[in-house]
Short mmCIF file of C-alpha atoms and ligand atoms in Angstrom, two decimals:
data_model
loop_
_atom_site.label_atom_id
_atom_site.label_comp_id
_atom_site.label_asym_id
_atom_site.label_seq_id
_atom_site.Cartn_x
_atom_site.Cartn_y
_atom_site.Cartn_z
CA UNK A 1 0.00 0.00 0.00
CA UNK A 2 1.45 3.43 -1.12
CA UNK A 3 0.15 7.08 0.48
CA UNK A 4 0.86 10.60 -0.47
CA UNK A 5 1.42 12.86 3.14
CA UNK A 6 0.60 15.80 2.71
CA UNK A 7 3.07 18.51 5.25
CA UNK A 8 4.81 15.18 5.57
CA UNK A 9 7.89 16.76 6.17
CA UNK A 10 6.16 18.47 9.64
CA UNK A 11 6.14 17.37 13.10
CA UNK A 12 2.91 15.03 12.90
CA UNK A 13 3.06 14.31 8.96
CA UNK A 14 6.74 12.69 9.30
CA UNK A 15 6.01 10.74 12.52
CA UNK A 16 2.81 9.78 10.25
CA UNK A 17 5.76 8.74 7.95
CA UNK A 18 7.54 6.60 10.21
CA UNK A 19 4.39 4.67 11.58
CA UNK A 20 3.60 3.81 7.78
CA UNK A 21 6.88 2.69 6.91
CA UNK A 22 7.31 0.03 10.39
CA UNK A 23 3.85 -1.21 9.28
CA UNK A 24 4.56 -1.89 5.68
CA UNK A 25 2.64 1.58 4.29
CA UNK A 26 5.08 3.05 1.69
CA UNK A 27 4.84 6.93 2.17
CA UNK A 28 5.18 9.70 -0.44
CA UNK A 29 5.72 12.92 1.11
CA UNK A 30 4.94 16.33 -0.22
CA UNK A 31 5.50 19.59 1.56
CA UNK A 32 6.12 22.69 0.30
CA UNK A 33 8.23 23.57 3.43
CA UNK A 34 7.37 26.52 4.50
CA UNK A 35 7.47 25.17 8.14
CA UNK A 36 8.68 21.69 7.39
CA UNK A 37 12.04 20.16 7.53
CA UNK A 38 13.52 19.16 4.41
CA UNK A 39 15.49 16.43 6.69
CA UNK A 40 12.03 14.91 7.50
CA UNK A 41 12.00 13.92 4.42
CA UNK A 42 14.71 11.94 3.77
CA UNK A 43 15.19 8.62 2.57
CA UNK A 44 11.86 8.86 1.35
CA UNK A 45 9.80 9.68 -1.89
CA UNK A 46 10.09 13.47 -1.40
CA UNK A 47 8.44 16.06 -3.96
CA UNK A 48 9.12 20.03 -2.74
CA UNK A 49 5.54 21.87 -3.58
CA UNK A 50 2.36 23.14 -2.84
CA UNK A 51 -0.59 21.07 -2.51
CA UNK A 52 -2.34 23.57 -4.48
CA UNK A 53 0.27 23.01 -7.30
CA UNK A 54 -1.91 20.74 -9.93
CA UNK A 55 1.16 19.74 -12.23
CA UNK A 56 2.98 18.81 -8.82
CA UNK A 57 0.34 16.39 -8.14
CA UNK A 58 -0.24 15.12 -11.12
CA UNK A 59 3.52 14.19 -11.38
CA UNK A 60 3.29 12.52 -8.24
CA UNK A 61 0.53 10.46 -9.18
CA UNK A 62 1.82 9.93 -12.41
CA UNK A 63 5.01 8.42 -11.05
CA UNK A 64 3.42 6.57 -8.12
CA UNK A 65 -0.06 5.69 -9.58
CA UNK A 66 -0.55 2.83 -6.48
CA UNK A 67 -1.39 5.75 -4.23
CA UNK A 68 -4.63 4.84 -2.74
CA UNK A 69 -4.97 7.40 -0.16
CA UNK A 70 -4.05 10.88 1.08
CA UNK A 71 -2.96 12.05 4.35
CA UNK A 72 -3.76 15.40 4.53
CA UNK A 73 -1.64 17.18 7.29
CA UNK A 74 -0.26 19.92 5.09
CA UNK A 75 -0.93 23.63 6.96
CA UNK A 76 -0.52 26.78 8.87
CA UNK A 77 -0.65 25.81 12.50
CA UNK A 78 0.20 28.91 14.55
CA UNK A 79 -3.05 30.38 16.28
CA UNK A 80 -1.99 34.02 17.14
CA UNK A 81 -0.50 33.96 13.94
CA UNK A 82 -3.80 33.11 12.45
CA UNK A 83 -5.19 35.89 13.99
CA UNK A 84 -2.83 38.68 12.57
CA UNK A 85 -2.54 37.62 9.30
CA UNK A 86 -6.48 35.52 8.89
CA UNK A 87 -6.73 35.91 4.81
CA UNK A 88 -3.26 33.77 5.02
CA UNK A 89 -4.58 31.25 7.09
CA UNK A 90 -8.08 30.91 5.01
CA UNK A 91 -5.80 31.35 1.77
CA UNK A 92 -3.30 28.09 2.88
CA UNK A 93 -5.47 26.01 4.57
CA UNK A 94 -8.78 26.35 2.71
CA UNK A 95 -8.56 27.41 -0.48
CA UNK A 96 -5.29 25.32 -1.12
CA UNK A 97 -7.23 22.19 0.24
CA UNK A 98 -10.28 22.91 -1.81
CA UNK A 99 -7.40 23.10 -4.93
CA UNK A 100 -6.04 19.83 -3.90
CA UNK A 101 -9.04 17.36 -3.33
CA UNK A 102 -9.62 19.02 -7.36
CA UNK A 103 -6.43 17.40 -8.17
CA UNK A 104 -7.32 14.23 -5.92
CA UNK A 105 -10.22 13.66 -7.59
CA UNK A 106 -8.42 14.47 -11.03
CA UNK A 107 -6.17 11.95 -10.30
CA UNK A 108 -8.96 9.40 -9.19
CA UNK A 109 -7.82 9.05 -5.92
CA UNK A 110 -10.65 9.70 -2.98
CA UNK A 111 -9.66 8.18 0.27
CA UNK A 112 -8.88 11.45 2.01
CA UNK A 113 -8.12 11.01 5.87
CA UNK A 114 -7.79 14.41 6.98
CA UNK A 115 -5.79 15.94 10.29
CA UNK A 116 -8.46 18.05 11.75
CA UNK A 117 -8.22 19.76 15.57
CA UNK A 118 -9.99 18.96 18.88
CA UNK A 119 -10.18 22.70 19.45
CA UNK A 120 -12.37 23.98 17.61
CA UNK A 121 -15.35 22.22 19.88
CA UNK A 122 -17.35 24.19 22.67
CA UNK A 123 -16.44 22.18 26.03
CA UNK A 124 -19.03 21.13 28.15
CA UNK A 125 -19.44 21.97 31.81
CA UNK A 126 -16.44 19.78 32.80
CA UNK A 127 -14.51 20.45 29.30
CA UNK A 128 -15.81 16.70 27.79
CA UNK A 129 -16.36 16.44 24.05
CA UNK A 130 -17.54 14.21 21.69
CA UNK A 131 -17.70 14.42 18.00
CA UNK A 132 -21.41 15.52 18.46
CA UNK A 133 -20.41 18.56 20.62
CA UNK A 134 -20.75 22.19 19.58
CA UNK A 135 -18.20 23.29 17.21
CA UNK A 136 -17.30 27.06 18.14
CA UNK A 137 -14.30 28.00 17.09
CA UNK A 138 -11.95 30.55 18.88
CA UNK A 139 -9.80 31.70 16.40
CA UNK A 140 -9.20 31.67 12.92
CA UNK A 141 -7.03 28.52 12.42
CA UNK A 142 -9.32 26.15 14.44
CA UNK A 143 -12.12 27.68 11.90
CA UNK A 144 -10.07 26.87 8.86
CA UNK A 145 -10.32 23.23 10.13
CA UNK A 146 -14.28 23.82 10.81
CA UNK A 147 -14.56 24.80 7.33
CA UNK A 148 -13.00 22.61 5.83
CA UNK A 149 -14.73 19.38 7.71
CA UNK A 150 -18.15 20.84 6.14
CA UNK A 151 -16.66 21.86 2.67
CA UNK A 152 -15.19 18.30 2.63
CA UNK A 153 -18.39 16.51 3.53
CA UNK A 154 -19.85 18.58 1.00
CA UNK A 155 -17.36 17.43 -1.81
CA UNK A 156 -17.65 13.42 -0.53
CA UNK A 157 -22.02 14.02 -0.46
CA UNK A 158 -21.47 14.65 -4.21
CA UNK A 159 -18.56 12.84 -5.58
CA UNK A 160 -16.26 10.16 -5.36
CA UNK A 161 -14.08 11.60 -2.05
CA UNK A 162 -14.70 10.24 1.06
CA UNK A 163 -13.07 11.67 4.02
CA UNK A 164 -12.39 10.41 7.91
CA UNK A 165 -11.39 13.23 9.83
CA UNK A 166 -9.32 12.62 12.48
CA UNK A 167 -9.60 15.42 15.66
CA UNK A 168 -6.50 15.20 17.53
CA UNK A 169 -6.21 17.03 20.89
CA UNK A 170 -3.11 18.19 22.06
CA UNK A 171 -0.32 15.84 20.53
CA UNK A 172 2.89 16.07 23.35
CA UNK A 173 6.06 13.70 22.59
CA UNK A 174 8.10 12.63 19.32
CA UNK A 175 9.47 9.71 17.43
CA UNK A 176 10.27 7.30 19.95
CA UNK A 177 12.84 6.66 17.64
CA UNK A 178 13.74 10.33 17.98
CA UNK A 179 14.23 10.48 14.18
CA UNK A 180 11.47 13.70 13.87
CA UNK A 181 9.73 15.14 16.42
CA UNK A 182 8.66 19.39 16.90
CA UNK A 183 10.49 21.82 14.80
CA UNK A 184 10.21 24.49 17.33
CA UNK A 185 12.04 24.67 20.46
CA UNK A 186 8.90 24.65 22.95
CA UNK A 187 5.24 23.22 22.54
CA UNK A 188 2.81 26.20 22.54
CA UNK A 189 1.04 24.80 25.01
CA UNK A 190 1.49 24.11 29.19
CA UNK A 191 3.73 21.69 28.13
CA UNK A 192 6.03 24.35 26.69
CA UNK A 193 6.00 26.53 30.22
CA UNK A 194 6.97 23.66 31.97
CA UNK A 195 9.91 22.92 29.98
CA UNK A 196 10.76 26.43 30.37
CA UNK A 197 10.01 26.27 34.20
CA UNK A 198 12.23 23.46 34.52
CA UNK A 199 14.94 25.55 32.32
CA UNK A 200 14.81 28.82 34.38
CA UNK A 201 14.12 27.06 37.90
CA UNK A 202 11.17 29.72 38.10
CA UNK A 203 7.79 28.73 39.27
CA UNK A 204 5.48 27.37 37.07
CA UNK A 205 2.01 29.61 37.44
CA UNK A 206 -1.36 27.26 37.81
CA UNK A 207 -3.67 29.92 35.89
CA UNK A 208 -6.96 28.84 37.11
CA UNK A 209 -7.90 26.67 39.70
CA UNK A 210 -11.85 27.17 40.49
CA UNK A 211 -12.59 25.24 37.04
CA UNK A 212 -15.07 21.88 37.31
CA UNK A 213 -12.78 19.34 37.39
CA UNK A 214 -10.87 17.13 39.30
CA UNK A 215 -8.58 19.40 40.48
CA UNK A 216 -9.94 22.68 40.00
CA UNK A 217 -7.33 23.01 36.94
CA UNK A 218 -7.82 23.40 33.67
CA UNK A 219 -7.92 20.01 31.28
CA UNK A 220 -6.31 19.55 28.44
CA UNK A 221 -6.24 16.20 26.28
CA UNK A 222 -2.36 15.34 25.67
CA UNK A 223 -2.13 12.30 23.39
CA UNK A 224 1.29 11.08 22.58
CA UNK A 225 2.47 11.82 18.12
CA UNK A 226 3.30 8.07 17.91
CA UNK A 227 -0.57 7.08 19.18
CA UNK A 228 -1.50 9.44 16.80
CA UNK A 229 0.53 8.20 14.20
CA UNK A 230 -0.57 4.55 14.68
CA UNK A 231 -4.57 5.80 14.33
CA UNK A 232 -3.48 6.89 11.08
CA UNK A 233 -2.14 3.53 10.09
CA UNK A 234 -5.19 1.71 11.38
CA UNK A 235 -7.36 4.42 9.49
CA UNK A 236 -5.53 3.78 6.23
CA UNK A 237 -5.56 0.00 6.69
CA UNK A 238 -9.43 0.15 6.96
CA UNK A 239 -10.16 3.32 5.61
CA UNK A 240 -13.75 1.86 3.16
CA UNK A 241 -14.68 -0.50 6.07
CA UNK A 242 -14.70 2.69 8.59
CA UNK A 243 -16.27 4.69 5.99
CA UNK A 244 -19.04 2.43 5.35
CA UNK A 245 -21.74 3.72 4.26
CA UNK A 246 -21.14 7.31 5.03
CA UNK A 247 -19.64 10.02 2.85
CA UNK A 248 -17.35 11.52 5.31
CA UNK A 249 -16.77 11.16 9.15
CA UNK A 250 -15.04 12.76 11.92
CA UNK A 251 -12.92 10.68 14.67
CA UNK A 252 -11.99 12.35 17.85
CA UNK A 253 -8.04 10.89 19.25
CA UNK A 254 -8.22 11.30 22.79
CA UNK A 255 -7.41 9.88 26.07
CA UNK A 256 -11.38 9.40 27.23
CA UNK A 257 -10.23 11.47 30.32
CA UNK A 258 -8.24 14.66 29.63
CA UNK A 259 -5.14 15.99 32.16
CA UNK A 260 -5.74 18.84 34.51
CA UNK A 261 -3.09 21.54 34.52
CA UNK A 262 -2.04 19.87 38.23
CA UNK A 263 -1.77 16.31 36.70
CA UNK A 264 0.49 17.66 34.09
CA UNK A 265 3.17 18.91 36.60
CA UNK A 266 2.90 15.79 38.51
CA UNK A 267 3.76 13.72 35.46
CA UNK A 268 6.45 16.46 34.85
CA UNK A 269 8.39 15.93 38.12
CA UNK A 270 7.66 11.78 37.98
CA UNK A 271 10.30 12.32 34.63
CA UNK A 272 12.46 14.53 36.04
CA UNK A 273 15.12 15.23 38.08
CA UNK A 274 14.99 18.18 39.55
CA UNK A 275 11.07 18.90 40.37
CA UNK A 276 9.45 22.11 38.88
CA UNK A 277 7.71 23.96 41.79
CA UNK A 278 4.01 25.93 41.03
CA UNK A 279 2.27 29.00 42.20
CA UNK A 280 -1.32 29.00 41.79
CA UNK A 281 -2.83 32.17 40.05
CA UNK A 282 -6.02 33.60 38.36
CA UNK A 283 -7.32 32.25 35.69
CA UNK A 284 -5.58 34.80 32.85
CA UNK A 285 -8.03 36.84 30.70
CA UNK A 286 -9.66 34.38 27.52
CA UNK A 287 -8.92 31.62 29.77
CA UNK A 288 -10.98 28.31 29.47
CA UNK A 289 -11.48 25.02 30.72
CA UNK A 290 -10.10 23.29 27.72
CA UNK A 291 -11.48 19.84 26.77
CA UNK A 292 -11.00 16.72 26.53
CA UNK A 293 -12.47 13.59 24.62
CA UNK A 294 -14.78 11.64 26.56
CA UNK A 295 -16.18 9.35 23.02
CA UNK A 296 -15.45 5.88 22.64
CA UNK A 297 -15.42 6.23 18.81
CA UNK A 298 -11.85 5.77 18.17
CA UNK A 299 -11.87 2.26 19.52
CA UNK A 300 -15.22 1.23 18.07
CA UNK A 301 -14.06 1.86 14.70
CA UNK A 302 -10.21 2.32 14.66
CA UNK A 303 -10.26 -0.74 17.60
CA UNK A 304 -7.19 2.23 18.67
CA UNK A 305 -7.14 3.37 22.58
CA UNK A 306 -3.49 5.55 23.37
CA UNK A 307 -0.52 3.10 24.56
CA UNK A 308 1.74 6.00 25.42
CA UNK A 309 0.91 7.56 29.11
CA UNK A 310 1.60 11.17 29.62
CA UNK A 311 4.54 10.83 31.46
CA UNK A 312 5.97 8.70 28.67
CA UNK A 313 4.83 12.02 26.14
CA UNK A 314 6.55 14.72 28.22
CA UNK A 315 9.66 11.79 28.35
CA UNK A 316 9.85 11.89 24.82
CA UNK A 317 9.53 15.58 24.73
CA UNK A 318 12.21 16.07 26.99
CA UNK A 319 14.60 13.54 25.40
CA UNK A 320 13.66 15.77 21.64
CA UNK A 321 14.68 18.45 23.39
CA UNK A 322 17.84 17.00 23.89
CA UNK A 323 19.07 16.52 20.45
CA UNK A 324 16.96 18.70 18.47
CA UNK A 325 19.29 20.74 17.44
CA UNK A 326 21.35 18.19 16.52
CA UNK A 327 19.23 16.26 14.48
CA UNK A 328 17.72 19.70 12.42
CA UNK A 329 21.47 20.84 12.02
CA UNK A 330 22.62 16.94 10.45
N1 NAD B 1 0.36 20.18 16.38
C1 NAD B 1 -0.85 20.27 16.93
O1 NAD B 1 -0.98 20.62 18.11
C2 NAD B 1 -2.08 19.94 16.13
C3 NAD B 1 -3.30 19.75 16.78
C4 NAD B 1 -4.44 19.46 16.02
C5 NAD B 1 -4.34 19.38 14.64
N2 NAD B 1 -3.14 19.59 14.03
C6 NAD B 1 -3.07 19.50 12.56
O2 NAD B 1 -2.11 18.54 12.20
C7 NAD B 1 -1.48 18.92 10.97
C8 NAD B 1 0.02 18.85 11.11
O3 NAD B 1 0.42 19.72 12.14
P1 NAD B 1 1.93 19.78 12.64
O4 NAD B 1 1.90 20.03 14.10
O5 NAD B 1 2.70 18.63 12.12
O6 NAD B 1 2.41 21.12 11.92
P2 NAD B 1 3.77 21.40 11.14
O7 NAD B 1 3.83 22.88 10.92
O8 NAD B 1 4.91 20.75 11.82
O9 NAD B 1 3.51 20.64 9.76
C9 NAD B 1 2.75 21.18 8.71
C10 NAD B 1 3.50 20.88 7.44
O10 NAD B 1 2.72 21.31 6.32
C11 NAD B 1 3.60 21.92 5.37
N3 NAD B 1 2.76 22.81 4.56
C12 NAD B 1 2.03 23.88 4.98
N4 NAD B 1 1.37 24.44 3.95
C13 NAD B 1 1.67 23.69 2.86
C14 NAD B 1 1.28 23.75 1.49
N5 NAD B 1 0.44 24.71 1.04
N6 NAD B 1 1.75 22.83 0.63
C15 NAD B 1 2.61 21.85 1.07
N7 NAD B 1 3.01 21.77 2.35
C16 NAD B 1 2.56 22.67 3.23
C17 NAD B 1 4.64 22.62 6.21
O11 NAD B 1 5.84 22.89 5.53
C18 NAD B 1 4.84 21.59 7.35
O12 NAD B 1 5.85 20.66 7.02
C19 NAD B 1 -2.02 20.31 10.63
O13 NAD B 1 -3.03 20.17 9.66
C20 NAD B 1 -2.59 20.80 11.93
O14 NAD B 1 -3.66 21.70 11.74
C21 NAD B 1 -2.01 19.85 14.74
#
């Protein structure tokens, strides 16, 4: 079985890569990098270009014409970003996709499994979500990924595509392997303060702790790239059989029961050596809950539950960390 990744040169898309490869999924990566790694792509069938790019895609497909699905991570990621600049964000991650399931469907190829965001969904009381929740998205990138879902599902009601979304939460870790992991040097998220916590030897600041959970903490759903990864692989595997009957469908990857913002620092300090200390503080203007997954839909139709813990995802991060640099600079 061959794939095209889309952004397969990024920090999902490549460990996407890797899973596909150790299961026997040959992977053909395009990326245009304007965020990738050309390094991620590697050893691999690598084409430099837009996914809007119709003659790029039609090259690919006319040199690998056993491509039977596409991965579609390919986009801009960065919310503030998406914020300042929002025709760039509609302009690269919807109009570009609407241009590339043309050239998909040019190109006869319609199994489109498509990396789409837990955070775009309206948390309930205690942050859960399923894939029936309200979607209300808070900025500009998480609506790019709104729009898209329904412009998909509009494209698969009427023609050949069919689409499985895939809602990931808040991926932590890298390559076990530690072949790819994040390009940056912190994750935006409380994972990222806590590195720098542990860095600086200042306090890490609980912002909120009168929310309804456990704790009083905010929640977050952390979910480990190389679970991730292998939902892709299952997804691919059985792509028509999860499909069914349906045009299009969207998969939530999460834990079933979220990490508060204390939880998080305990896993922290149970990986390393010297223990980050906290300060609780108000919650922060714009602050929220967060969310996690509470649906069992994953392992009904993927039969996929998360092997990695969190502790084992901020591990990984950590040991990234380590030889990032390194491993970009090779
Ligand atoms: N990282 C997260 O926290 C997270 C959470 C939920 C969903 N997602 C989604 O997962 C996907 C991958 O995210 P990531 O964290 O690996 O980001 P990333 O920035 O590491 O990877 C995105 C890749 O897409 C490439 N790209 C962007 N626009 C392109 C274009 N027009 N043509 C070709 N290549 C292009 C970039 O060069 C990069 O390699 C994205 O669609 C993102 O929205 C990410």
């Amino acid at each position: 079985m061959k794939v095209l990744i889309t952004g397969g040169a990024g920090f999902i898309g490549s460990t996407v890569a890797s899973a596909c490869d150790e299961a026997g999924i040959t992977p053909v990566i395009l990326d245009s990098l304007v965020t990738g790694q050309r390094k991620f792509g590697r050893g691999r069938h690598f084409y430099e270009g837009d996914i809007a790019d119709g003659t790029v895609l039609d090259k690919i497909f006319g040199e690998h014409p056993d491509i039977t699905a596409v991965v579609h991570c390919a986009a801009l990621i960065v919310v503030p970003d998406s914020v300042l600049d929002p025709v760039r964000y509609y302009e690269a991650n919807v109009a570009k996709s609407l241009e590339l399931v043309q050239h998909l469907l040019r190109n006869g190829c319609s199994r489109l499994l498509f990396s789409s965001t837990g955070s775009f969904y309206q948390p309930g009381v205690d942050g859960s979500v399923n894939e029936d929740s309200a979607i209300a998205p808070e900025s500009p990138y998480a609506r790019t990924k709104a729009v898209c879902e329904g412009m998909f599902a509009d494209i698969a009601a009427g023609t050949p595509l069919r689409v499985v979304s895939l809602r990931y939460f808040n991926p932590i870790g890298a390559d076990p392997q530690l072949r790819t992991g994040l390009q940056t040097r912190y994750p935006t998220h409380a994972l990222g303060k806590l590195i720098e916590a542990h860095e600086t030897g200042e306090p890490f600041q609980v912002t909120g702790t009168d929310y309804a959970t456990r704790d009083g903490s905010g929640i977050r759903d952390y979910i480990h790239v190389w679970d991730l990864a292998s939902a892709h692989v299952t997804a691919l595997t059985a792509f028509d059989q999860i499909v069914g009957h349906a045009t299009s469908l969207a998969i939530n990857l999460g834990t079933g029961t979220g990490t508060t913002v204390r939880e998080l620092v305990a896993a922290f300090n149970s990986v390393v050596e010297e223990p980050v200390t906290t300060v609780d503080a108000p919650r922060r203007p714009g602050d929220v809950i967060g969310a996690f997954s509470r649906s069992d839909r994953a392992k009904q139709l993927l039969d996929w539950e998360p092997r990695y813990t969190v502790a084992d995802g901020i591990a990984d991060s950590l040991r990234w960390s380590a030889v990032r640099d390194s491993v970009l600079a090779d």
